[in-house]
Amino acid sequence: GLKIVTIGGGSSYTPELIEGFIKRHAELPVRELWLVDIEAGKEKLEIVGEMAKRMVKAAGIDCDVHLTLDRRHALQDADFVTTQFRVGLLDARIKDEAIPLKHGMIGQETNGAGGMLKAFRTIPVVLGIVEDMKERCPNAWLINFTNPAGMVTEAVLRYGQWEKVIGLCNVPVMAVNTESALLQKEEKDLFFKFAGINHLHWHRVYDKSGGEVTAELIDKLYGPDADPGKIVENIRDMRFLSDQIAQLGMLPCPYHRYYYMTGNMLQEELEEAQHEGTRGQVVKKLEESLFELYKDPNLDYKPKELEQRGGAYYSDAACEIINSIYNNKGTQMVVNTRNRGSVSDLPYDSAVEVTSLITAHGAEPVHFGAFPPAQRGLLQVMKAMEELTVEAAVTGDYATALQAFTLNPLVTSGDVAKVVLDELLEAHKTYLPQF
Ligand code: NAD
Ligand code: G6P
Ligand code: MN
């Protein structure tokens, strides 16, 4: 049987992970699941951990759920390690959102200044996990969902010297579901070809007769008369400029709104922050009510309310990756993995988010090739920004951090970039020993 270790086990997403293992138990024999958290998350770990135990019991499967604050002990002989932690919890996220916003910049937890700060806090912890894995479970796979998932994967590959890593996001999963439904086709009858980096990828879609249906989907989703609707809960359904999307010739991801519609998104964020608060503040309330539900000793299944979180279905996708590796299934999934030439516009060794086949030896990216200028320009700037951010997170070098801020299109460059960087570094200093 398999031993799975989940770092950040106190997350409210944990019931989805459990559901994912239960659903696959016939082909994926998970016998031990260790949920690891830290002192600050102990109460959450206990509540959601007890709920996990009830779920497993109700399903009648043979799996022991362990709760612990001792990561090194938990990691011993693990087969798969999944990471879903948030350094500094939601209070840190709220600062990542509110501080840039105060200075007239997008306040978002994975993109812009906030995303870079989240990388600074997260990367040293992830690299510490990798060091423990080298000692305790040198053959295990690391399946990372901790954001910013692309930069975390890049850090593990480049600085952790750890090849067995796959980064995961639910955005492609949601897009595949939405678009299949829109075309009234089944997912298996369509081919989705994604390429780019986490939260900044584009894709094409083909049907089973060999025709490309990308233009039809662009028109249905973003044409002049389209109602864009929501793909993920955390991003409002802001329209795009239909001419601009048509020119791309590819489907954008929901996070492109921050880059293509910056002014509009900023305006909306400012208004929303005044009324219901930042997304982190909204999520804090949502999380409180989820944990109230999880406390119910009779609740032994994943409640519907979890779908109000932006990351819905990402833990299920993680279970599918583990299943595909364990059973060498060759399933087609969109993951963060080393480029190896699949996107020729990006460095060979970088992390990219691409359609891949998931096999026993990991992710095999499907070759994409080169992008047209509109995609290539933004993508190369953002990858360079990621490289600088990861380097700053590892070295704690202030000038490198400032360079990353300057390069990010969502950060206003110049004196105000320095002001925001300094304020964020100060606000998060307990989590930034490297600076
Ligand atoms: P959360 O705030 O509930 O944090 C999860 C747990 O991590 C908490 O219980 C916390 O105590 C714990 N934690 C913090 N620091 C830790 C450490 N050093 N070691 C072990 N545990 C630690 O977070 P959440 O809302 O459940 O999200 C978890 C993470 O997953 C975040 O980084 C979030 O951005 C990410 N996420 C990713 C996707 C995706 O598409 N990849 C989707 C949703 C969420
Ligand atoms: C999805 C993303 C995640 C993101 C999350 C936020 O959009 O793929 O990477 O962090 O949802 O959801 P939340 O409910 O925490 O705002
Ligand atoms: Mn994501």
mmCIF file of C-alpha atoms in Angstrom, residues 86 88-96 284 428:
data_model
loop_
_atom_site.group_PDB
_atom_site.id
_atom_site.type_symbol
_atom_site.label_atom_id
_atom_site.label_comp_id
_atom_site.label_asym_id
_atom_site.label_seq_id
_atom_site.Cartn_x
_atom_site.Cartn_y
_atom_site.Cartn_z
ATOM 1 C CA ARG A 86 -0.013 28.806 3.418
ATOM 2 C CA GLY A 88 1.331 33.093 7.579
ATOM 3 C CA LEU A 89 -2.204 31.817 6.933
ATOM 4 C CA LEU A 90 -4.938 34.103 5.606
ATOM 5 C CA ASP A 91 -3.759 37.153 7.568
ATOM 6 C CA ALA A 92 -0.595 37.160 5.447
ATOM 7 C CA ARG A 93 -2.670 36.838 2.281
ATOM 8 C CA ILE A 94 -4.811 39.806 3.258
ATOM 9 C CA LYS A 95 -1.640 41.920 3.584
ATOM 10 C CA ASP A 96 -0.455 40.724 0.155
ATOM 11 C CA LYS A 284 -11.635 34.107 5.952
ATOM 12 C CA HIS A 428 5.887 39.945 6.610
#
